[in-house]
């Protein structure tokens, strides 16, 4: 069965510093996708970034980058130059190849300190 | 463009009552997902539809839960009878085929259900 693990329930980072949120996954599929979503305190889910299992380069979207290490089955999110508005819960997710379903990890709460 | 619209935003009901949550997906999206979020279990996929047809309902907790999508612009999630353990935030999300591949789901603001 496919599984996403986020081992950090909560993280703190100083404003303007970079932070890495960990995500490991387990799958026997050769083709899969990995994603990160942000959930601010207001509750909506915001898509941040996508990495395909065959992509050779790490995905980047503005201040977000995905550190994809296939052999280690990890897909960590790196946020550079943290801002107060980055305070939120962050979810790692994986797409099942056969069904297209998204499976989410438990989430990591990030607090950015001024 | 309007996003995914869910109603009601908040619902408080008593155990045993029927609850109906509604969702209007983004026009042109042909995939619709229902997720449930709780502190204990995180985000769980309940069911998803493609072109109004239920594709996978393996996440539906039990027979008390049912979901329908009578047309491309409307879906309901019904709980009958409701129980306190059903208290959660229920999200509806929609996307198109390319969005399924890249994981870009467009979420509604959620319906917060409290069952007393």
PDB file of N, CA and C in Angstrom, chain A residues 15-114:
ATOM      1  N   UNK A  15      11.987  34.397  10.490  1.00  0.00           N
ATOM      2  CA  UNK A  15      11.680  35.112   9.243  1.00  0.00           C
ATOM      3  C   UNK A  15      12.956  35.328   8.448  1.00  0.00           C
ATOM      4  N   UNK A  16      12.848  35.150   7.132  1.00  0.00           N
ATOM      5  CA  UNK A  16      13.921  35.343   6.150  1.00  0.00           C
ATOM      6  C   UNK A  16      14.878  34.159   6.067  1.00  0.00           C
ATOM      7  N   UNK A  17      14.745  33.195   6.944  1.00  0.00           N
ATOM      8  CA  UNK A  17      15.588  32.013   6.850  1.00  0.00           C
ATOM      9  C   UNK A  17      14.894  30.939   6.001  1.00  0.00           C
ATOM     10  N   UNK A  18      15.678  29.942   5.594  1.00  0.00           N
ATOM     11  CA  UNK A  18      15.129  28.825   4.830  1.00  0.00           C
ATOM     12  C   UNK A  18      14.726  27.709   5.794  1.00  0.00           C
ATOM     13  N   UNK A  19      13.754  26.921   5.367  1.00  0.00           N
ATOM     14  CA  UNK A  19      13.290  25.799   6.198  1.00  0.00           C
ATOM     15  C   UNK A  19      12.988  24.612   5.290  1.00  0.00           C
ATOM     16  N   UNK A  20      13.261  23.427   5.811  1.00  0.00           N
ATOM     17  CA  UNK A  20      12.982  22.194   5.079  1.00  0.00           C
ATOM     18  C   UNK A  20      11.946  21.376   5.827  1.00  0.00           C
ATOM     19  N   UNK A  21      10.889  21.014   5.132  1.00  0.00           N
ATOM     20  CA  UNK A  21       9.847  20.161   5.698  1.00  0.00           C
ATOM     21  C   UNK A  21      10.003  18.768   5.096  1.00  0.00           C
ATOM     22  N   UNK A  22      10.076  17.772   5.974  1.00  0.00           N
ATOM     23  CA  UNK A  22      10.393  16.421   5.527  1.00  0.00           C
ATOM     24  C   UNK A  22       9.164  15.651   5.063  1.00  0.00           C
ATOM     25  N   UNK A  23       9.402  14.796   4.074  1.00  0.00           N
ATOM     26  CA  UNK A  23       8.356  13.912   3.583  1.00  0.00           C
ATOM     27  C   UNK A  23       9.011  12.656   3.020  1.00  0.00           C
ATOM     28  N   UNK A  24       8.600  11.518   3.489  1.00  0.00           N
ATOM     29  CA  UNK A  24       9.028  10.260   2.887  1.00  0.00           C
ATOM     30  C   UNK A  24       7.805   9.508   2.407  1.00  0.00           C
ATOM     31  N   UNK A  25       8.016   8.669   1.431  1.00  0.00           N
ATOM     32  CA  UNK A  25       6.889   7.963   0.838  1.00  0.00           C
ATOM     33  C   UNK A  25       7.257   6.510   0.589  1.00  0.00           C
ATOM     34  N   UNK A  26       6.230   5.734   0.398  1.00  0.00           N
ATOM     35  CA  UNK A  26       6.434   4.320   0.120  1.00  0.00           C
ATOM     36  C   UNK A  26       5.495   3.919  -1.004  1.00  0.00           C
ATOM     37  N   UNK A  27       6.054   3.387  -2.055  1.00  0.00           N
ATOM     38  CA  UNK A  27       5.252   2.917  -3.178  1.00  0.00           C
ATOM     39  C   UNK A  27       6.029   1.880  -3.955  1.00  0.00           C
ATOM     40  N   UNK A  28       5.325   0.999  -4.598  1.00  0.00           N
ATOM     41  CA  UNK A  28       5.964   0.023  -5.485  1.00  0.00           C
ATOM     42  C   UNK A  28       5.776   0.418  -6.944  1.00  0.00           C
ATOM     43  N   UNK A  29       5.062   1.517  -7.171  1.00  0.00           N
ATOM     44  CA  UNK A  29       4.865   1.989  -8.538  1.00  0.00           C
ATOM     45  C   UNK A  29       6.149   2.597  -9.086  1.00  0.00           C
ATOM     46  N   UNK A  30       6.318   2.487 -10.390  1.00  0.00           N
ATOM     47  CA  UNK A  30       7.451   3.137 -11.048  1.00  0.00           C
ATOM     48  C   UNK A  30       7.118   4.574 -11.413  1.00  0.00           C
ATOM     49  N   UNK A  31       5.844   4.799 -11.704  1.00  0.00           N
ATOM     50  CA  UNK A  31       5.396   6.125 -12.096  1.00  0.00           C
ATOM     51  C   UNK A  31       4.466   6.676 -11.020  1.00  0.00           C
ATOM     52  N   UNK A  32       4.821   7.818 -10.499  1.00  0.00           N
ATOM     53  CA  UNK A  32       3.988   8.430  -9.456  1.00  0.00           C
ATOM     54  C   UNK A  32       4.286   9.923  -9.419  1.00  0.00           C
ATOM     55  N   UNK A  33       3.457  10.625  -8.706  1.00  0.00           N
ATOM     56  CA  UNK A  33       3.657  12.059  -8.558  1.00  0.00           C
ATOM     57  C   UNK A  33       3.657  12.446  -7.092  1.00  0.00           C
ATOM     58  N   UNK A  34       4.402  13.458  -6.774  1.00  0.00           N
ATOM     59  CA  UNK A  34       4.503  13.950  -5.396  1.00  0.00           C
ATOM     60  C   UNK A  34       4.144  15.428  -5.375  1.00  0.00           C
ATOM     61  N   UNK A  35       3.462  15.837  -4.343  1.00  0.00           N
ATOM     62  CA  UNK A  35       2.919  17.195  -4.296  1.00  0.00           C
ATOM     63  C   UNK A  35       3.025  17.746  -2.888  1.00  0.00           C
ATOM     64  N   UNK A  36       2.966  19.065  -2.814  1.00  0.00           N
ATOM     65  CA  UNK A  36       2.846  19.739  -1.538  1.00  0.00           C
ATOM     66  C   UNK A  36       1.688  20.732  -1.610  1.00  0.00           C
ATOM     67  N   UNK A  37       0.942  20.753  -0.510  1.00  0.00           N
ATOM     68  CA  UNK A  37      -0.157  21.699  -0.352  1.00  0.00           C
ATOM     69  C   UNK A  37       0.064  22.491   0.925  1.00  0.00           C
ATOM     70  N   UNK A  38      -0.463  23.715   0.927  1.00  0.00           N
ATOM     71  CA  UNK A  38      -0.410  24.595   2.099  1.00  0.00           C
ATOM     72  C   UNK A  38      -1.832  24.814   2.593  1.00  0.00           C
ATOM     73  N   UNK A  39      -2.007  24.738   3.909  1.00  0.00           N
ATOM     74  CA  UNK A  39      -3.315  25.034   4.496  1.00  0.00           C
ATOM     75  C   UNK A  39      -3.145  26.113   5.564  1.00  0.00           C
ATOM     76  N   UNK A  40      -3.467  27.361   5.233  1.00  0.00           N
ATOM     77  CA  UNK A  40      -3.391  28.426   6.239  1.00  0.00           C
ATOM     78  C   UNK A  40      -4.477  28.240   7.293  1.00  0.00           C
ATOM     79  N   UNK A  41      -4.440  29.077   8.298  1.00  0.00           N
ATOM     80  CA  UNK A  41      -5.418  28.952   9.387  1.00  0.00           C
ATOM     81  C   UNK A  41      -6.846  29.159   8.904  1.00  0.00           C
ATOM     82  N   UNK A  42      -6.999  29.822   7.787  1.00  0.00           N
ATOM     83  CA  UNK A  42      -8.338  30.026   7.226  1.00  0.00           C
ATOM     84  C   UNK A  42      -8.941  28.732   6.678  1.00  0.00           C
ATOM     85  N   UNK A  43      -8.110  27.735   6.460  1.00  0.00           N
ATOM     86  CA  UNK A  43      -8.633  26.411   6.150  1.00  0.00           C
ATOM     87  C   UNK A  43      -8.561  25.950   4.711  1.00  0.00           C
ATOM     88  N   UNK A  44      -8.390  26.868   3.768  1.00  0.00           N
ATOM     89  CA  UNK A  44      -8.381  26.398   2.382  1.00  0.00           C
ATOM     90  C   UNK A  44      -7.088  25.653   2.065  1.00  0.00           C
ATOM     91  N   UNK A  45      -7.138  24.798   1.081  1.00  0.00           N
ATOM     92  CA  UNK A  45      -5.981  24.021   0.644  1.00  0.00           C
ATOM     93  C   UNK A  45      -5.426  24.660  -0.632  1.00  0.00           C
ATOM     94  N   UNK A  46      -4.135  24.953  -0.605  1.00  0.00           N
ATOM     95  CA  UNK A  46      -3.498  25.650  -1.726  1.00  0.00           C
ATOM     96  C   UNK A  46      -2.401  24.768  -2.302  1.00  0.00           C
ATOM     97  N   UNK A  47      -2.497  24.463  -3.590  1.00  0.00           N
ATOM     98  CA  UNK A  47      -1.486  23.662  -4.278  1.00  0.00           C
ATOM     99  C   UNK A  47      -0.204  24.475  -4.402  1.00  0.00           C
ATOM    100  N   UNK A  48       0.939  23.856  -4.069  1.00  0.00           N
ATOM    101  CA  UNK A  48       2.213  24.564  -4.121  1.00  0.00           C
ATOM    102  C   UNK A  48       3.122  24.083  -5.243  1.00  0.00           C
ATOM    103  N   UNK A  49       3.331  22.765  -5.321  1.00  0.00           N
ATOM    104  CA  UNK A  49       4.403  22.270  -6.191  1.00  0.00           C
ATOM    105  C   UNK A  49       4.195  20.795  -6.491  1.00  0.00           C
ATOM    106  N   UNK A  50       4.689  20.388  -7.659  1.00  0.00           N
ATOM    107  CA  UNK A  50       4.545  19.002  -8.135  1.00  0.00           C
ATOM    108  C   UNK A  50       5.887  18.479  -8.635  1.00  0.00           C
ATOM    109  N   UNK A  51       6.135  17.190  -8.346  1.00  0.00           N
ATOM    110  CA  UNK A  51       7.334  16.506  -8.851  1.00  0.00           C
ATOM    111  C   UNK A  51       6.912  15.158  -9.410  1.00  0.00           C
ATOM    112  N   UNK A  52       7.229  14.896 -10.652  1.00  0.00           N
ATOM    113  CA  UNK A  52       6.968  13.593 -11.235  1.00  0.00           C
ATOM    114  C   UNK A  52       8.121  12.650 -10.952  1.00  0.00           C
ATOM    115  N   UNK A  53       7.825  11.382 -10.860  1.00  0.00           N
ATOM    116  CA  UNK A  53       8.862  10.419 -10.477  1.00  0.00           C
ATOM    117  C   UNK A  53       9.953  10.294 -11.531  1.00  0.00           C
ATOM    118  N   UNK A  54       9.647  10.673 -12.768  1.00  0.00           N
ATOM    119  CA  UNK A  54      10.646  10.579 -13.830  1.00  0.00           C
ATOM    120  C   UNK A  54      11.343  11.903 -14.094  1.00  0.00           C
ATOM    121  N   UNK A  55      10.937  12.932 -13.365  1.00  0.00           N
ATOM    122  CA  UNK A  55      11.583  14.234 -13.558  1.00  0.00           C
ATOM    123  C   UNK A  55      12.991  14.176 -13.000  1.00  0.00           C
ATOM    124  N   UNK A  56      13.943  14.589 -13.809  1.00  0.00           N
ATOM    125  CA  UNK A  56      15.341  14.515 -13.367  1.00  0.00           C
ATOM    126  C   UNK A  56      15.741  15.733 -12.537  1.00  0.00           C
ATOM    127  N   UNK A  57      15.077  16.832 -12.817  1.00  0.00           N
ATOM    128  CA  UNK A  57      15.386  18.052 -12.067  1.00  0.00           C
ATOM    129  C   UNK A  57      14.402  18.221 -10.925  1.00  0.00           C
ATOM    130  N   UNK A  58      14.874  18.787  -9.823  1.00  0.00           N
ATOM    131  CA  UNK A  58      13.972  19.113  -8.723  1.00  0.00           C
ATOM    132  C   UNK A  58      13.035  20.236  -9.144  1.00  0.00           C
ATOM    133  N   UNK A  59      11.765  20.096  -8.751  1.00  0.00           N
ATOM    134  CA  UNK A  59      10.786  21.119  -9.087  1.00  0.00           C
ATOM    135  C   UNK A  59      11.011  22.381  -8.254  1.00  0.00           C
ATOM    136  N   UNK A  60      10.768  23.517  -8.884  1.00  0.00           N
ATOM    137  CA  UNK A  60      10.835  24.786  -8.159  1.00  0.00           C
ATOM    138  C   UNK A  60       9.655  25.652  -8.581  1.00  0.00           C
ATOM    139  N   UNK A  61       9.129  26.394  -7.618  1.00  0.00           N
ATOM    140  CA  UNK A  61       8.057  27.358  -7.872  1.00  0.00           C
ATOM    141  C   UNK A  61       8.294  28.538  -6.960  1.00  0.00           C
ATOM    142  N   UNK A  62       8.924  29.559  -7.489  1.00  0.00           N
ATOM    143  CA  UNK A  62       9.211  30.731  -6.671  1.00  0.00           C
ATOM    144  C   UNK A  62      10.109  30.370  -5.504  1.00  0.00           C
ATOM    145  N   UNK A  63       9.642  30.644  -4.281  1.00  0.00           N
ATOM    146  CA  UNK A  63      10.445  30.347  -3.099  1.00  0.00           C
ATOM    147  C   UNK A  63      10.348  28.896  -2.658  1.00  0.00           C
ATOM    148  N   UNK A  64       9.532  28.109  -3.348  1.00  0.00           N
ATOM    149  CA  UNK A  64       9.373  26.706  -2.998  1.00  0.00           C
ATOM    150  C   UNK A  64      10.206  25.836  -3.929  1.00  0.00           C
ATOM    151  N   UNK A  65      10.885  24.878  -3.350  1.00  0.00           N
ATOM    152  CA  UNK A  65      11.555  23.860  -4.154  1.00  0.00           C
ATOM    153  C   UNK A  65      11.352  22.508  -3.495  1.00  0.00           C
ATOM    154  N   UNK A  66      11.364  21.499  -4.316  1.00  0.00           N
ATOM    155  CA  UNK A  66      11.144  20.147  -3.823  1.00  0.00           C
ATOM    156  C   UNK A  66      12.457  19.389  -3.963  1.00  0.00           C
ATOM    157  N   UNK A  67      13.001  18.953  -2.860  1.00  0.00           N
ATOM    158  CA  UNK A  67      14.255  18.196  -2.850  1.00  0.00           C
ATOM    159  C   UNK A  67      13.896  16.718  -2.985  1.00  0.00           C
ATOM    160  N   UNK A  68      13.948  16.235  -4.234  1.00  0.00           N
ATOM    161  CA  UNK A  68      13.494  14.879  -4.569  1.00  0.00           C
ATOM    162  C   UNK A  68      14.680  13.941  -4.567  1.00  0.00           C
ATOM    163  N   UNK A  69      14.649  12.960  -3.660  1.00  0.00           N
ATOM    164  CA  UNK A  69      15.703  11.946  -3.606  1.00  0.00           C
ATOM    165  C   UNK A  69      15.023  10.588  -3.756  1.00  0.00           C
ATOM    166  N   UNK A  70      15.026  10.120  -4.992  1.00  0.00           N
ATOM    167  CA  UNK A  70      14.243   8.933  -5.353  1.00  0.00           C
ATOM    168  C   UNK A  70      14.721   7.692  -4.615  1.00  0.00           C
ATOM    169  N   UNK A  71      16.027   7.524  -4.520  1.00  0.00           N
ATOM    170  CA  UNK A  71      16.548   6.318  -3.872  1.00  0.00           C
ATOM    171  C   UNK A  71      16.170   6.276  -2.399  1.00  0.00           C
ATOM    172  N   UNK A  72      16.098   7.433  -1.797  1.00  0.00           N
ATOM    173  CA  UNK A  72      15.718   7.515  -0.383  1.00  0.00           C
ATOM    174  C   UNK A  72      14.213   7.612  -0.201  1.00  0.00           C
ATOM    175  N   UNK A  73      13.501   7.732  -1.307  1.00  0.00           N
ATOM    176  CA  UNK A  73      12.044   7.916  -1.270  1.00  0.00           C
ATOM    177  C   UNK A  73      11.675   9.107  -0.382  1.00  0.00           C
ATOM    178  N   UNK A  74      12.326  10.209  -0.663  1.00  0.00           N
ATOM    179  CA  UNK A  74      11.992  11.414   0.074  1.00  0.00           C
ATOM    180  C   UNK A  74      11.689  12.553  -0.886  1.00  0.00           C
ATOM    181  N   UNK A  75      10.828  13.445  -0.447  1.00  0.00           N
ATOM    182  CA  UNK A  75      10.378  14.574  -1.270  1.00  0.00           C
ATOM    183  C   UNK A  75      10.194  15.777  -0.350  1.00  0.00           C
ATOM    184  N   UNK A  76      11.286  16.297   0.134  1.00  0.00           N
ATOM    185  CA  UNK A  76      11.230  17.372   1.124  1.00  0.00           C
ATOM    186  C   UNK A  76      10.925  18.710   0.462  1.00  0.00           C
ATOM    187  N   UNK A  77      10.160  19.526   1.131  1.00  0.00           N
ATOM    188  CA  UNK A  77       9.844  20.873   0.654  1.00  0.00           C
ATOM    189  C   UNK A  77      10.805  21.863   1.294  1.00  0.00           C
ATOM    190  N   UNK A  78      11.420  22.673   0.479  1.00  0.00           N
ATOM    191  CA  UNK A  78      12.301  23.728   0.972  1.00  0.00           C
ATOM    192  C   UNK A  78      11.648  25.067   0.686  1.00  0.00           C
ATOM    193  N   UNK A  79      11.480  25.854   1.726  1.00  0.00           N
ATOM    194  CA  UNK A  79      10.957  27.221   1.571  1.00  0.00           C
ATOM    195  C   UNK A  79      12.114  28.167   1.858  1.00  0.00           C
ATOM    196  N   UNK A  80      12.446  28.965   0.895  1.00  0.00           N
ATOM    197  CA  UNK A  80      13.550  29.909   1.099  1.00  0.00           C
ATOM    198  C   UNK A  80      12.992  31.248   1.557  1.00  0.00           C
ATOM    199  N   UNK A  81      13.807  31.996   2.262  1.00  0.00           N
ATOM    200  CA  UNK A  81      13.442  33.360   2.685  1.00  0.00           C
ATOM    201  C   UNK A  81      12.036  33.387   3.280  1.00  0.00           C
ATOM    202  N   UNK A  82      11.845  32.660   4.376  1.00  0.00           N
ATOM    203  CA  UNK A  82      10.519  32.515   4.986  1.00  0.00           C
ATOM    204  C   UNK A  82       9.884  33.867   5.281  1.00  0.00           C
ATOM    205  N   UNK A  83       8.573  33.899   5.109  1.00  0.00           N
ATOM    206  CA  UNK A  83       7.790  35.100   5.393  1.00  0.00           C
ATOM    207  C   UNK A  83       6.725  34.751   6.433  1.00  0.00           C
ATOM    208  N   UNK A  84       6.244  35.768   7.130  1.00  0.00           N
ATOM    209  CA  UNK A  84       5.238  35.518   8.160  1.00  0.00           C
ATOM    210  C   UNK A  84       4.010  34.812   7.573  1.00  0.00           C
ATOM    211  N   UNK A  85       3.696  35.139   6.336  1.00  0.00           N
ATOM    212  CA  UNK A  85       2.547  34.516   5.682  1.00  0.00           C
ATOM    213  C   UNK A  85       2.743  33.047   5.342  1.00  0.00           C
ATOM    214  N   UNK A  86       3.947  32.555   5.545  1.00  0.00           N
ATOM    215  CA  UNK A  86       4.188  31.129   5.296  1.00  0.00           C
ATOM    216  C   UNK A  86       3.720  30.274   6.477  1.00  0.00           C
ATOM    217  N   UNK A  87       3.371  30.908   7.577  1.00  0.00           N
ATOM    218  CA  UNK A  87       2.872  30.146   8.736  1.00  0.00           C
ATOM    219  C   UNK A  87       1.590  29.438   8.347  1.00  0.00           C
ATOM    220  N   UNK A  88       1.610  28.126   8.425  1.00  0.00           N
ATOM    221  CA  UNK A  88       0.480  27.314   7.944  1.00  0.00           C
ATOM    222  C   UNK A  88       0.802  25.854   8.203  1.00  0.00           C
ATOM    223  N   UNK A  89      -0.167  24.992   7.862  1.00  0.00           N
ATOM    224  CA  UNK A  89       0.109  23.568   7.859  1.00  0.00           C
ATOM    225  C   UNK A  89       0.446  23.177   6.426  1.00  0.00           C
ATOM    226  N   UNK A  90       1.436  22.301   6.288  1.00  0.00           N
ATOM    227  CA  UNK A  90       1.890  21.870   4.974  1.00  0.00           C
ATOM    228  C   UNK A  90       1.708  20.354   4.852  1.00  0.00           C
ATOM    229  N   UNK A  91       1.092  19.964   3.746  1.00  0.00           N
ATOM    230  CA  UNK A  91       0.820  18.552   3.493  1.00  0.00           C
ATOM    231  C   UNK A  91       1.604  18.070   2.287  1.00  0.00           C
ATOM    232  N   UNK A  92       2.245  16.938   2.462  1.00  0.00           N
ATOM    233  CA  UNK A  92       2.856  16.216   1.366  1.00  0.00           C
ATOM    234  C   UNK A  92       1.841  15.204   0.861  1.00  0.00           C
ATOM    235  N   UNK A  93       1.819  14.978  -0.433  1.00  0.00           N
ATOM    236  CA  UNK A  93       0.836  14.042  -0.995  1.00  0.00           C
ATOM    237  C   UNK A  93       1.456  13.281  -2.151  1.00  0.00           C
ATOM    238  N   UNK A  94       0.870  12.116  -2.423  1.00  0.00           N
ATOM    239  CA  UNK A  94       1.348  11.294  -3.526  1.00  0.00           C
ATOM    240  C   UNK A  94       0.147  10.828  -4.334  1.00  0.00           C
ATOM    241  N   UNK A  95       0.347  10.783  -5.637  1.00  0.00           N
ATOM    242  CA  UNK A  95      -0.716  10.296  -6.521  1.00  0.00           C
ATOM    243  C   UNK A  95      -0.491   8.830  -6.813  1.00  0.00           C
ATOM    244  N   UNK A  96      -1.525   8.045  -6.588  1.00  0.00           N
ATOM    245  CA  UNK A  96      -1.470   6.641  -6.969  1.00  0.00           C
ATOM    246  C   UNK A  96      -1.517   6.537  -8.481  1.00  0.00           C
ATOM    247  N   UNK A  97      -0.615   5.737  -9.046  1.00  0.00           N
ATOM    248  CA  UNK A  97      -0.503   5.665 -10.505  1.00  0.00           C
ATOM    249  C   UNK A  97      -1.755   5.069 -11.125  1.00  0.00           C
ATOM    250  N   UNK A  98      -2.284   4.017 -10.515  1.00  0.00           N
ATOM    251  CA  UNK A  98      -3.396   3.307 -11.154  1.00  0.00           C
ATOM    252  C   UNK A  98      -4.715   4.047 -11.030  1.00  0.00           C
ATOM    253  N   UNK A  99      -4.907   4.710  -9.932  1.00  0.00           N
ATOM    254  CA  UNK A  99      -6.222   5.295  -9.659  1.00  0.00           C
ATOM    255  C   UNK A  99      -6.256   6.803  -9.800  1.00  0.00           C
ATOM    256  N   UNK A 100      -5.126   7.444  -9.721  1.00  0.00           N
ATOM    257  CA  UNK A 100      -5.112   8.906  -9.727  1.00  0.00           C
ATOM    258  C   UNK A 100      -5.465   9.515  -8.385  1.00  0.00           C
ATOM    259  N   UNK A 101      -5.719   8.691  -7.381  1.00  0.00           N
ATOM    260  CA  UNK A 101      -6.072   9.231  -6.070  1.00  0.00           C
ATOM    261  C   UNK A 101      -4.871   9.901  -5.436  1.00  0.00           C
ATOM    262  N   UNK A 102      -5.133  10.979  -4.702  1.00  0.00           N
ATOM    263  CA  UNK A 102      -4.100  11.645  -3.921  1.00  0.00           C
ATOM    264  C   UNK A 102      -4.174  11.164  -2.484  1.00  0.00           C
ATOM    265  N   UNK A 103      -3.033  10.717  -1.957  1.00  0.00           N
ATOM    266  CA  UNK A 103      -2.937  10.317  -0.563  1.00  0.00           C
ATOM    267  C   UNK A 103      -2.099  11.362   0.157  1.00  0.00           C
ATOM    268  N   UNK A 104      -2.611  11.868   1.271  1.00  0.00           N
ATOM    269  CA  UNK A 104      -1.953  12.938   2.005  1.00  0.00           C
ATOM    270  C   UNK A 104      -1.244  12.413   3.246  1.00  0.00           C
ATOM    271  N   UNK A 105      -0.127  13.091   3.594  1.00  0.00           N
ATOM    272  CA  UNK A 105       0.515  12.836   4.864  1.00  0.00           C
ATOM    273  C   UNK A 105      -0.246  13.530   5.990  1.00  0.00           C
ATOM    274  N   UNK A 106       0.257  13.400   7.195  1.00  0.00           N
ATOM    275  CA  UNK A 106      -0.427  13.956   8.371  1.00  0.00           C
ATOM    276  C   UNK A 106      -0.244  15.454   8.504  1.00  0.00           C
ATOM    277  N   UNK A 107       0.725  16.003   7.817  1.00  0.00           N
ATOM    278  CA  UNK A 107       0.910  17.442   7.845  1.00  0.00           C
ATOM    279  C   UNK A 107       1.969  17.898   8.825  1.00  0.00           C
ATOM    280  N   UNK A 108       2.578  19.039   8.539  1.00  0.00           N
ATOM    281  CA  UNK A 108       3.542  19.701   9.421  1.00  0.00           C
ATOM    282  C   UNK A 108       3.094  21.138   9.596  1.00  0.00           C
ATOM    283  N   UNK A 109       3.001  21.570  10.847  1.00  0.00           N
ATOM    284  CA  UNK A 109       2.637  22.958  11.124  1.00  0.00           C
ATOM    285  C   UNK A 109       3.904  23.793  11.185  1.00  0.00           C
ATOM    286  N   UNK A 110       3.976  24.804  10.364  1.00  0.00           N
ATOM    287  CA  UNK A 110       5.127  25.693  10.320  1.00  0.00           C
ATOM    288  C   UNK A 110       4.760  27.036  10.929  1.00  0.00           C
ATOM    289  N   UNK A 111       5.572  27.488  11.864  1.00  0.00           N
ATOM    290  CA  UNK A 111       5.411  28.822  12.461  1.00  0.00           C
ATOM    291  C   UNK A 111       6.641  29.652  12.096  1.00  0.00           C
ATOM    292  N   UNK A 112       6.398  30.795  11.474  1.00  0.00           N
ATOM    293  CA  UNK A 112       7.484  31.706  11.126  1.00  0.00           C
ATOM    294  C   UNK A 112       7.535  32.801  12.175  1.00  0.00           C
ATOM    295  N   UNK A 113       8.685  32.953  12.799  1.00  0.00           N
ATOM    296  CA  UNK A 113       8.845  33.942  13.873  1.00  0.00           C
ATOM    297  C   UNK A 113       9.419  35.237  13.308  1.00  0.00           C
ATOM    298  N   UNK A 114       8.865  36.370  13.748  1.00  0.00           N
ATOM    299  CA  UNK A 114       9.408  37.659  13.263  1.00  0.00           C
ATOM    300  C   UNK A 114      10.777  37.952  13.879  1.00  0.00           C
TER     301      UNK A 114
END
